[in-house]
Amino acid sequence: VASSSWQDQPPGAMAGADSDDSLYPIAVLIDELRNEDVQLRLNSIKKLSTIALALGVERTRTELLPFLTDTIYDEDEVLLALAEQLGNFTMLVGGPEYVHCLLPPLESLATVEETVVRDKAVESLRKISHEHSPVDLEVHFEPLVKRLASGDWFTSRTSACGLFSVCYPRVSSTVKAEIRQHFRTLCSDDTPMVRRAAASKLGEFAKVLELEYVKSDIISLFTALASDEQDSVRLLAVEAGVSIATLLPQEDLEALVMPTLRQAAEDKSWRVRYMVADKFSDLQKAVGPEITKNDLVPAFQNLLKDCEAEVRAAAANKVKEFCENLPEDSRETIIMTHILPCVKELVSDTNQHVKSALASVIMGLSTILGKDNTIEHLLPLFLAQLKDECPEVRLNIISNLDCVNEVIGIRQLSQSLLPAIVELAEDAKWRVRLAIIEYMPLLAGQLGVEFFDEKLNSLCMAWLVDHVYAIREAATCNLMKLVEKFGAEWAQNTIVPKVLGMANDPNYLHRMTTLFCINALSEVCGQEITTKHMLPVVFKMSNDQVANVRFNVAKSLQKIGPVLDSNCLQTEVKPVLEKLASDQDMDVKYFAQEAISVLSLA
Amino acid sequence: KGSLRNQKWFSYCIAMKTLFWNLNITKNAPVAEIHDLFCKKLQQCCVLFDFLDCVADLKGKEIKRAALNELVESVATSRGVLIEPLYPEAIKMISVNIFRTLPPSENPEFDPEEDEPALEASWPHLQLVYELFLRFLESPDFQPSLAKRYVDQKFVLQLLELFDSEDPREREYLKTILHRVYGKLLGLRAYIRKQINNIFLRFIYETERFNGVAELLEILGSIINGFALPLKSEHKQFLVRVLIPLHTAKSLSIFHAQLAYCVVQFMEKDATVTEHIIRGLLRYWPKTCTQKEVMFLGEIEEILDVIEPSQFIRVQEPLFKQIAACISSPHFQVAERALYFWNNEYILSLIEENCQVILPLVFGTLYRVSKEHWNQTIISLIYNVLKTFMEMNSKLFDDLTSSYKVEKQKLLPKKWSLHTRIKLLDERSSNIIEINIYKKTKNNNNNIKWIGDIKRELKSL
């Protein structure tokens, strides 16, 4: 334990503390910084700013910070909290003038083993770097970066990678040259962890460099990292390549970055190709229309036909975005002659992830291609995917129906849609059923009330008696959304009678579903329907022999109370609740009393 | 596309060289002829086949399998086959066949303990290639000075990456092969250790996924065994910064046995690392995973089994605090595992020697848990432990018993309401303030002001 005097004394006033904190005197906080229990140390660290405020700026600088720097060997959880706190400490040490006092503890934190802690320390260092004056940046901050960059163990060098870009713009040209040199060294570090860190920060660093250095330095680093012996490094270079491409003038792209990017798109490791596919839209934006036409289209075709499903799925995900961003003059031709043939093959891919990735975007093509092409070329694909064996594929198609609706109207699909919906609605996996329920309101809106009443209404009612609670719950919520769409009158005619009919079901779970539906529907149906039709049923159920039903009656009354008028509450609801409040079951009593007090009927 | 080209080339090969495919390498043939044949077969075994399509090119696959078999056979049985010109050809054939980017796992949440591993489809060929490589390395004709030109750093790096294979059969071969490479090519040793380091660090801090950790640790186990004394700082660093943090991995159970073996090997080499190890394990002690806690306890027992008494004294306090915490775990397997330490005669002798320190550390826990634990086995185990202690040092035991009871009496009225508790806290703080005034008035009168603030604050509670 450090011997600084403040540790055995309580500090002063506790400014800025809220009422909760006032139960927690500062002395205890400080005491607990040294407690054996991690949780207590953690609590205390999280209130570090309170401690600092109480100590005042000077003692924070001269006593608290040295103490923290000394005790940096602690549980990672505590260190993480500390690293985060110190990023917001500038004012607590006396403002920008003194912000460099925070560097020593953060420097130690930036060298610890645990990645999460280190990253947080770097994040805080980046934050406070902006609060340094240009002079302090050179006197205090930059030397820290250099120390980290030449540290023995890889952890400090990885941390250094994230700090170059924040200090580069505000230092003198000599220091800039040094920083570039350090970055270069780290890019060819012996340890792959460091090269990975450097590769992941290459794009960000390129952005703050002068263009001439981007061309002279960054390009060679990029080329080297993109042909690293480890694919984990190469794949990170891809992302950097995209950033670099946005910085260069169009005429330099072909010579400086395209050879490397082309090579990445054909890398022997699928991870690298996956990365290219994943970043394809960004890449497309960065290189502009000409290169897109000449290079990216064939590259994209290859990725869509890649031998690894992982890569195909990533590329399939980008189909819509890629097509959208094609140059307008040749968009349709490119899609029809180059992209669509690949897409057609993907519809019958052997891997379900690929198909489902495609299904999530394929509908978007219809807006790009227009009505005629959609009907002729895309519709058969949609229909094929609607019949896919994998439910996720079908779901993805159904969830994106709105795009097609705008272009050709949903009727074109409705014949195939219905069997697909029915099948999903009855899928053996409850998660699939749950997913299709969630699209019901959307479908209902697009298909119209007639189609709905005729074909889908019975499904929605069937879900109410599903054997999985989550489905019954979702079905209840679905009814509410349908009523919002179709109106109270529709509700009264079509669903309310069916819902209320379930109140006589021999299965108590189904009787309870009636109550849950009433809870959900009362507000959207309004006072009249609630009072006239629903309330009598609720009252009747207060005599149910199952206690669970009875206490749910109490809960329902509490829930629908606000919809009812006060007369009805006093004369009808109150007696029922009072009766329930004297029920022999403890839970029924409890919820009845709760309802009475919430509705202020006591 | 690539495989198509291969197929074509292969058809060409068949057409052109069917004759020699069918030629057997016989021991009686002239040596030059054997070498020539061997070399051609190696070249032809560079042709790769598509095993994902299991019916494609069955004839070709069979021919290659037979050729590989023949090569294996001939390396294993005949002397004088491995002449210098064959080295590059052999290593090239091996590289072409085994070095590949491993496919993405079919199951993204692959759990090596629960799920069946994805087996390598091309195993019928791959196995023979590995077998050939192994025979090659183990052959009495093998000359490291020739091999090192081809089995270089780049080669080894790719070999290490293959340890991530999901197929346990492949990893098993790789393990033996890397072990031989490490044993025979001395120039690569430091490099191999460094790269294994990198794989582990990446596994611990970046991906948490690597299928071959157990195999690599197994190799390391025997490498550590051969370390010279005194231990180089590189090796100590490996222990402290790589092996100990490996204990934090989620999938520890898969490689824990090998890891614990490595750790114990280090201790047996050099007892001075004991404290690093124990403090490291205590630092990473599992907080929520009882299964891992049981593993940690198992490792601690292995360590204590070989610990030097002088080292034991250095760590006994933090160690037995942790053991006491384990004994009071509501999970009976954790408590049970910790209590089993008392069945170990060597550990028991260490405890006995240091009874004065250890008994006070664990007594309270033992006493309390013996009254409270839900599990009957634990209670009877504790009873035995208490009995052992009583026999060890009855005087100390009696003292602790009576002081425990006194303490408990004192604790009884401590069921304060929140209100009174805060009041007590007040008193405590006021006491500190008294000291504070005394100390502070000497330096700085201003501080009186904030002492007033604190008093106000405490009053407002």
mmCIF file with all atom_site columns, N, CA and C in Angstrom, chain A residues 431-475:
data_model
loop_
_atom_site.group_PDB
_atom_site.id
_atom_site.type_symbol
_atom_site.label_atom_id
_atom_site.label_alt_id
_atom_site.label_comp_id
_atom_site.label_asym_id
_atom_site.label_entity_id
_atom_site.label_seq_id
_atom_site.pdbx_PDB_ins_code
_atom_site.Cartn_x
_atom_site.Cartn_y
_atom_site.Cartn_z
_atom_site.occupancy
_atom_site.B_iso_or_equiv
_atom_site.pdbx_formal_charge
_atom_site.auth_seq_id
_atom_site.auth_comp_id
_atom_site.auth_asym_id
_atom_site.auth_atom_id
_atom_site.pdbx_PDB_model_num
ATOM 1   N N  . ARG A 1 431 ? -39.648 -21.373 -33.317 1.00 0.00 ? 431 ARG A N  1
ATOM 2   C CA . ARG A 1 431 ? -39.031 -20.095 -33.687 1.00 0.00 ? 431 ARG A CA 1
ATOM 3   C C  . ARG A 1 431 ? -39.433 -19.675 -35.091 1.00 0.00 ? 431 ARG A C  1
ATOM 4   N N  . VAL A 1 432 ? -39.614 -20.665 -35.964 1.00 0.00 ? 432 VAL A N  1
ATOM 5   C CA . VAL A 1 432 ? -40.064 -20.347 -37.318 1.00 0.00 ? 432 VAL A CA 1
ATOM 6   C C  . VAL A 1 432 ? -41.498 -19.812 -37.273 1.00 0.00 ? 432 VAL A C  1
ATOM 7   N N  . ARG A 1 433 ? -42.327 -20.486 -36.486 1.00 0.00 ? 433 ARG A N  1
ATOM 8   C CA . ARG A 1 433 ? -43.705 -20.004 -36.362 1.00 0.00 ? 433 ARG A CA 1
ATOM 9   C C  . ARG A 1 433 ? -43.714 -18.580 -35.815 1.00 0.00 ? 433 ARG A C  1
ATOM 10  N N  . LEU A 1 434 ? -42.864 -18.362 -34.822 1.00 0.00 ? 434 LEU A N  1
ATOM 11  C CA . LEU A 1 434 ? -42.800 -17.036 -34.219 1.00 0.00 ? 434 LEU A CA 1
ATOM 12  C C  . LEU A 1 434 ? -42.430 -15.983 -35.263 1.00 0.00 ? 434 LEU A C  1
ATOM 13  N N  . ALA A 1 435 ? -41.466 -16.340 -36.112 1.00 0.00 ? 435 ALA A N  1
ATOM 14  C CA . ALA A 1 435 ? -41.006 -15.371 -37.108 1.00 0.00 ? 435 ALA A CA 1
ATOM 15  C C  . ALA A 1 435 ? -42.115 -15.032 -38.088 1.00 0.00 ? 435 ALA A C  1
ATOM 16  N N  . ILE A 1 436 ? -42.869 -16.018 -38.511 1.00 0.00 ? 436 ILE A N  1
ATOM 17  C CA . ILE A 1 436 ? -43.913 -15.719 -39.498 1.00 0.00 ? 436 ILE A CA 1
ATOM 18  C C  . ILE A 1 436 ? -45.041 -14.895 -38.861 1.00 0.00 ? 436 ILE A C  1
ATOM 19  N N  . ILE A 1 437 ? -45.300 -15.141 -37.596 1.00 0.00 ? 437 ILE A N  1
ATOM 20  C CA . ILE A 1 437 ? -46.325 -14.325 -36.922 1.00 0.00 ? 437 ILE A CA 1
ATOM 21  C C  . ILE A 1 437 ? -45.936 -12.856 -36.974 1.00 0.00 ? 437 ILE A C  1
ATOM 22  N N  . GLU A 1 438 ? -44.648 -12.625 -36.789 1.00 0.00 ? 438 GLU A N  1
ATOM 23  C CA . GLU A 1 438 ? -44.224 -11.238 -36.754 1.00 0.00 ? 438 GLU A CA 1
ATOM 24  C C  . GLU A 1 438 ? -44.435 -10.512 -38.081 1.00 0.00 ? 438 GLU A C  1
ATOM 25  N N  . TYR A 1 439 ? -44.508 -11.282 -39.177 1.00 0.00 ? 439 TYR A N  1
ATOM 26  C CA . TYR A 1 439 ? -44.741 -10.631 -40.466 1.00 0.00 ? 439 TYR A CA 1
ATOM 27  C C  . TYR A 1 439 ? -46.210 -10.507 -40.818 1.00 0.00 ? 439 TYR A C  1
ATOM 28  N N  . MET A 1 440 ? -47.063 -11.111 -39.990 1.00 0.00 ? 440 MET A N  1
ATOM 29  C CA . MET A 1 440 ? -48.489 -11.113 -40.297 1.00 0.00 ? 440 MET A CA 1
ATOM 30  C C  . MET A 1 440 ? -49.084 -9.716  -40.498 1.00 0.00 ? 440 MET A C  1
ATOM 31  N N  . PRO A 1 441 ? -48.859 -8.796  -39.581 1.00 0.00 ? 441 PRO A N  1
ATOM 32  C CA . PRO A 1 441 ? -49.458 -7.468  -39.783 1.00 0.00 ? 441 PRO A CA 1
ATOM 33  C C  . PRO A 1 441 ? -49.024 -6.856  -41.114 1.00 0.00 ? 441 PRO A C  1
ATOM 34  N N  . LEU A 1 442 ? -47.746 -7.017  -41.446 1.00 0.00 ? 442 LEU A N  1
ATOM 35  C CA . LEU A 1 442 ? -47.228 -6.478  -42.693 1.00 0.00 ? 442 LEU A CA 1
ATOM 36  C C  . LEU A 1 442 ? -47.937 -7.126  -43.884 1.00 0.00 ? 442 LEU A C  1
ATOM 37  N N  . LEU A 1 443 ? -48.016 -8.452  -43.843 1.00 0.00 ? 443 LEU A N  1
ATOM 38  C CA . LEU A 1 443 ? -48.673 -9.180  -44.930 1.00 0.00 ? 443 LEU A CA 1
ATOM 39  C C  . LEU A 1 443 ? -50.136 -8.762  -45.048 1.00 0.00 ? 443 LEU A C  1
ATOM 40  N N  . ALA A 1 444 ? -50.780 -8.660  -43.899 1.00 0.00 ? 444 ALA A N  1
ATOM 41  C CA . ALA A 1 444 ? -52.191 -8.296  -43.902 1.00 0.00 ? 444 ALA A CA 1
ATOM 42  C C  . ALA A 1 444 ? -52.377 -6.949  -44.579 1.00 0.00 ? 444 ALA A C  1
ATOM 43  N N  . GLY A 1 445 ? -51.485 -6.020  -44.261 1.00 0.00 ? 445 GLY A N  1
ATOM 44  C CA . GLY A 1 445 ? -51.577 -4.694  -44.867 1.00 0.00 ? 445 GLY A CA 1
ATOM 45  C C  . GLY A 1 445 ? -51.425 -4.761  -46.369 1.00 0.00 ? 445 GLY A C  1
ATOM 46  N N  . GLN A 1 446 ? -50.523 -5.622  -46.830 1.00 0.00 ? 446 GLN A N  1
ATOM 47  C CA . GLN A 1 446 ? -50.277 -5.669  -48.263 1.00 0.00 ? 446 GLN A CA 1
ATOM 48  C C  . GLN A 1 446 ? -51.321 -6.482  -49.014 1.00 0.00 ? 446 GLN A C  1
ATOM 49  N N  . LEU A 1 447 ? -51.816 -7.510  -48.367 1.00 0.00 ? 447 LEU A N  1
ATOM 50  C CA . LEU A 1 447 ? -52.754 -8.375  -49.084 1.00 0.00 ? 447 LEU A CA 1
ATOM 51  C C  . LEU A 1 447 ? -54.193 -7.864  -48.998 1.00 0.00 ? 447 LEU A C  1
ATOM 52  N N  . GLY A 1 448 ? -54.456 -7.010  -48.049 1.00 0.00 ? 448 GLY A N  1
ATOM 53  C CA . GLY A 1 448 ? -55.804 -6.451  -47.939 1.00 0.00 ? 448 GLY A CA 1
ATOM 54  C C  . GLY A 1 448 ? -56.702 -7.311  -47.069 1.00 0.00 ? 448 GLY A C  1
ATOM 55  N N  . VAL A 1 449 ? -57.756 -6.678  -46.582 1.00 0.00 ? 449 VAL A N  1
ATOM 56  C CA . VAL A 1 449 ? -58.591 -7.309  -45.563 1.00 0.00 ? 449 VAL A CA 1
ATOM 57  C C  . VAL A 1 449 ? -59.355 -8.525  -46.106 1.00 0.00 ? 449 VAL A C  1
ATOM 58  N N  . GLU A 1 450 ? -59.757 -8.453  -47.368 1.00 0.00 ? 450 GLU A N  1
ATOM 59  C CA . GLU A 1 450 ? -60.548 -9.578  -47.894 1.00 0.00 ? 450 GLU A CA 1
ATOM 60  C C  . GLU A 1 450 ? -59.729 -10.848 -47.956 1.00 0.00 ? 450 GLU A C  1
ATOM 61  N N  . PHE A 1 451 ? -58.558 -10.702 -48.609 1.00 0.00 ? 451 PHE A N  1
ATOM 62  C CA . PHE A 1 451 ? -57.666 -11.843 -48.729 1.00 0.00 ? 451 PHE A CA 1
ATOM 63  C C  . PHE A 1 451 ? -57.347 -12.388 -47.347 1.00 0.00 ? 451 PHE A C  1
ATOM 64  N N  . PHE A 1 452 ? -57.135 -11.459 -46.424 1.00 0.00 ? 452 PHE A N  1
ATOM 65  C CA . PHE A 1 452 ? -56.774 -11.867 -45.075 1.00 0.00 ? 452 PHE A CA 1
ATOM 66  C C  . PHE A 1 452 ? -57.887 -12.687 -44.432 1.00 0.00 ? 452 PHE A C  1
ATOM 67  N N  . ASP A 1 453 ? -59.113 -12.137 -44.478 1.00 0.00 ? 453 ASP A N  1
ATOM 68  C CA . ASP A 1 453 ? -60.229 -12.834 -43.839 1.00 0.00 ? 453 ASP A CA 1
ATOM 69  C C  . ASP A 1 453 ? -60.402 -14.229 -44.410 1.00 0.00 ? 453 ASP A C  1
ATOM 70  N N  . GLU A 1 454 ? -60.192 -14.266 -45.705 1.00 0.00 ? 454 GLU A N  1
ATOM 71  C CA . GLU A 1 454 ? -60.451 -15.512 -46.392 1.00 0.00 ? 454 GLU A CA 1
ATOM 72  C C  . GLU A 1 454 ? -59.384 -16.563 -46.099 1.00 0.00 ? 454 GLU A C  1
ATOM 73  N N  . LYS A 1 455 ? -58.131 -16.131 -46.141 1.00 0.00 ? 455 LYS A N  1
ATOM 74  C CA . LYS A 1 455 ? -57.058 -17.131 -46.110 1.00 0.00 ? 455 LYS A CA 1
ATOM 75  C C  . LYS A 1 455 ? -56.271 -17.192 -44.793 1.00 0.00 ? 455 LYS A C  1
ATOM 76  N N  . LEU A 1 456 ? -56.087 -16.046 -44.174 1.00 0.00 ? 456 LEU A N  1
ATOM 77  C CA . LEU A 1 456 ? -55.105 -16.028 -43.084 1.00 0.00 ? 456 LEU A CA 1
ATOM 78  C C  . LEU A 1 456 ? -55.708 -15.948 -41.686 1.00 0.00 ? 456 LEU A C  1
ATOM 79  N N  . ASN A 1 457 ? -56.942 -15.509 -41.629 1.00 0.00 ? 457 ASN A N  1
ATOM 80  C CA . ASN A 1 457 ? -57.545 -15.300 -40.324 1.00 0.00 ? 457 ASN A CA 1
ATOM 81  C C  . ASN A 1 457 ? -57.517 -16.575 -39.476 1.00 0.00 ? 457 ASN A C  1
ATOM 82  N N  . SER A 1 458 ? -57.837 -17.683 -40.112 1.00 0.00 ? 458 SER A N  1
ATOM 83  C CA . SER A 1 458 ? -57.905 -18.915 -39.342 1.00 0.00 ? 458 SER A CA 1
ATOM 84  C C  . SER A 1 458 ? -56.536 -19.284 -38.769 1.00 0.00 ? 458 SER A C  1
ATOM 85  N N  . LEU A 1 459 ? -55.467 -18.968 -39.536 1.00 0.00 ? 459 LEU A N  1
ATOM 86  C CA . LEU A 1 459 ? -54.118 -19.232 -39.007 1.00 0.00 ? 459 LEU A CA 1
ATOM 87  C C  . LEU A 1 459 ? -53.881 -18.432 -37.737 1.00 0.00 ? 459 LEU A C  1
ATOM 88  N N  . CYS A 1 460 ? -54.256 -17.148 -37.812 1.00 0.00 ? 460 CYS A N  1
ATOM 89  C CA . CYS A 1 460 ? -54.003 -16.276 -36.662 1.00 0.00 ? 460 CYS A CA 1
ATOM 90  C C  . CYS A 1 460 ? -54.740 -16.777 -35.431 1.00 0.00 ? 460 CYS A C  1
ATOM 91  N N  . MET A 1 461 ? -55.924 -17.335 -35.640 1.00 0.00 ? 461 MET A N  1
ATOM 92  C CA . MET A 1 461 ? -56.661 -17.841 -34.492 1.00 0.00 ? 461 MET A CA 1
ATOM 93  C C  . MET A 1 461 ? -56.037 -19.146 -33.993 1.00 0.00 ? 461 MET A C  1
ATOM 94  N N  . ALA A 1 462 ? -55.531 -19.949 -34.919 1.00 0.00 ? 462 ALA A N  1
ATOM 95  C CA . ALA A 1 462 ? -54.942 -21.226 -34.522 1.00 0.00 ? 462 ALA A CA 1
ATOM 96  C C  . ALA A 1 462 ? -53.720 -21.013 -33.630 1.00 0.00 ? 462 ALA A C  1
ATOM 97  N N  . TRP A 1 463 ? -52.975 -19.959 -33.911 1.00 0.00 ? 463 TRP A N  1
ATOM 98  C CA . TRP A 1 463 ? -51.789 -19.691 -33.083 1.00 0.00 ? 463 TRP A CA 1
ATOM 99  C C  . TRP A 1 463 ? -52.154 -19.415 -31.630 1.00 0.00 ? 463 TRP A C  1
ATOM 100 N N  . LEU A 1 464 ? -53.392 -18.929 -31.416 1.00 0.00 ? 464 LEU A N  1
ATOM 101 C CA . LEU A 1 464 ? -53.797 -18.613 -30.041 1.00 0.00 ? 464 LEU A CA 1
ATOM 102 C C  . LEU A 1 464 ? -53.834 -19.864 -29.164 1.00 0.00 ? 464 LEU A C  1
ATOM 103 N N  . VAL A 1 465 ? -53.976 -21.026 -29.804 1.00 0.00 ? 465 VAL A N  1
ATOM 104 C CA . VAL A 1 465 ? -54.004 -22.252 -28.994 1.00 0.00 ? 465 VAL A CA 1
ATOM 105 C C  . VAL A 1 465 ? -52.759 -23.110 -29.235 1.00 0.00 ? 465 VAL A C  1
ATOM 106 N N  . ASP A 1 466 ? -51.719 -22.478 -29.711 1.00 0.00 ? 466 ASP A N  1
ATOM 107 C CA . ASP A 1 466 ? -50.446 -23.184 -29.902 1.00 0.00 ? 466 ASP A CA 1
ATOM 108 C C  . ASP A 1 466 ? -49.986 -23.744 -28.552 1.00 0.00 ? 466 ASP A C  1
ATOM 109 N N  . HIS A 1 467 ? -49.218 -24.830 -28.594 1.00 0.00 ? 467 HIS A N  1
ATOM 110 C CA . HIS A 1 467 ? -48.784 -25.384 -27.310 1.00 0.00 ? 467 HIS A CA 1
ATOM 111 C C  . HIS A 1 467 ? -47.556 -24.686 -26.738 1.00 0.00 ? 467 HIS A C  1
ATOM 112 N N  . VAL A 1 468 ? -46.974 -23.763 -27.494 1.00 0.00 ? 468 VAL A N  1
ATOM 113 C CA . VAL A 1 468 ? -45.844 -23.003 -26.958 1.00 0.00 ? 468 VAL A CA 1
ATOM 114 C C  . VAL A 1 468 ? -46.314 -21.616 -26.516 1.00 0.00 ? 468 VAL A C  1
ATOM 115 N N  . TYR A 1 469 ? -45.977 -21.265 -25.284 1.00 0.00 ? 469 TYR A N  1
ATOM 116 C CA . TYR A 1 469 ? -46.482 -19.998 -24.753 1.00 0.00 ? 469 TYR A CA 1
ATOM 117 C C  . TYR A 1 469 ? -46.036 -18.807 -25.601 1.00 0.00 ? 469 TYR A C  1
ATOM 118 N N  . ALA A 1 470 ? -44.750 -18.825 -26.026 1.00 0.00 ? 470 ALA A N  1
ATOM 119 C CA . ALA A 1 470 ? -44.228 -17.683 -26.785 1.00 0.00 ? 470 ALA A CA 1
ATOM 120 C C  . ALA A 1 470 ? -45.056 -17.435 -28.045 1.00 0.00 ? 470 ALA A C  1
ATOM 121 N N  . ILE A 1 471 ? -45.573 -18.519 -28.634 1.00 0.00 ? 471 ILE A N  1
ATOM 122 C CA . ILE A 1 471 ? -46.391 -18.370 -29.838 1.00 0.00 ? 471 ILE A CA 1
ATOM 123 C C  . ILE A 1 471 ? -47.745 -17.762 -29.472 1.00 0.00 ? 471 ILE A C  1
ATOM 124 N N  . ARG A 1 472 ? -48.338 -18.263 -28.392 1.00 0.00 ? 472 ARG A N  1
ATOM 125 C CA . ARG A 1 472 ? -49.637 -17.705 -27.983 1.00 0.00 ? 472 ARG A CA 1
ATOM 126 C C  . ARG A 1 472 ? -49.484 -16.224 -27.659 1.00 0.00 ? 472 ARG A C  1
ATOM 127 N N  . GLU A 1 473 ? -48.401 -15.902 -27.002 1.00 0.00 ? 473 GLU A N  1
ATOM 128 C CA . GLU A 1 473 ? -48.163 -14.509 -26.636 1.00 0.00 ? 473 GLU A CA 1
ATOM 129 C C  . GLU A 1 473 ? -48.017 -13.643 -27.889 1.00 0.00 ? 473 GLU A C  1
ATOM 130 N N  . ALA A 1 474 ? -47.209 -14.139 -28.861 1.00 0.00 ? 474 ALA A N  1
ATOM 131 C CA . ALA A 1 474 ? -47.010 -13.382 -30.090 1.00 0.00 ? 474 ALA A CA 1
ATOM 132 C C  . ALA A 1 474 ? -48.314 -13.269 -30.864 1.00 0.00 ? 474 ALA A C  1
ATOM 133 N N  . ALA A 1 475 ? -49.126 -14.342 -30.818 1.00 0.00 ? 475 ALA A N  1
ATOM 134 C CA . ALA A 1 475 ? -50.389 -14.319 -31.537 1.00 0.00 ? 475 ALA A CA 1
ATOM 135 C C  . ALA A 1 475 ? -51.305 -13.250 -30.957 1.00 0.00 ? 475 ALA A C  1
#
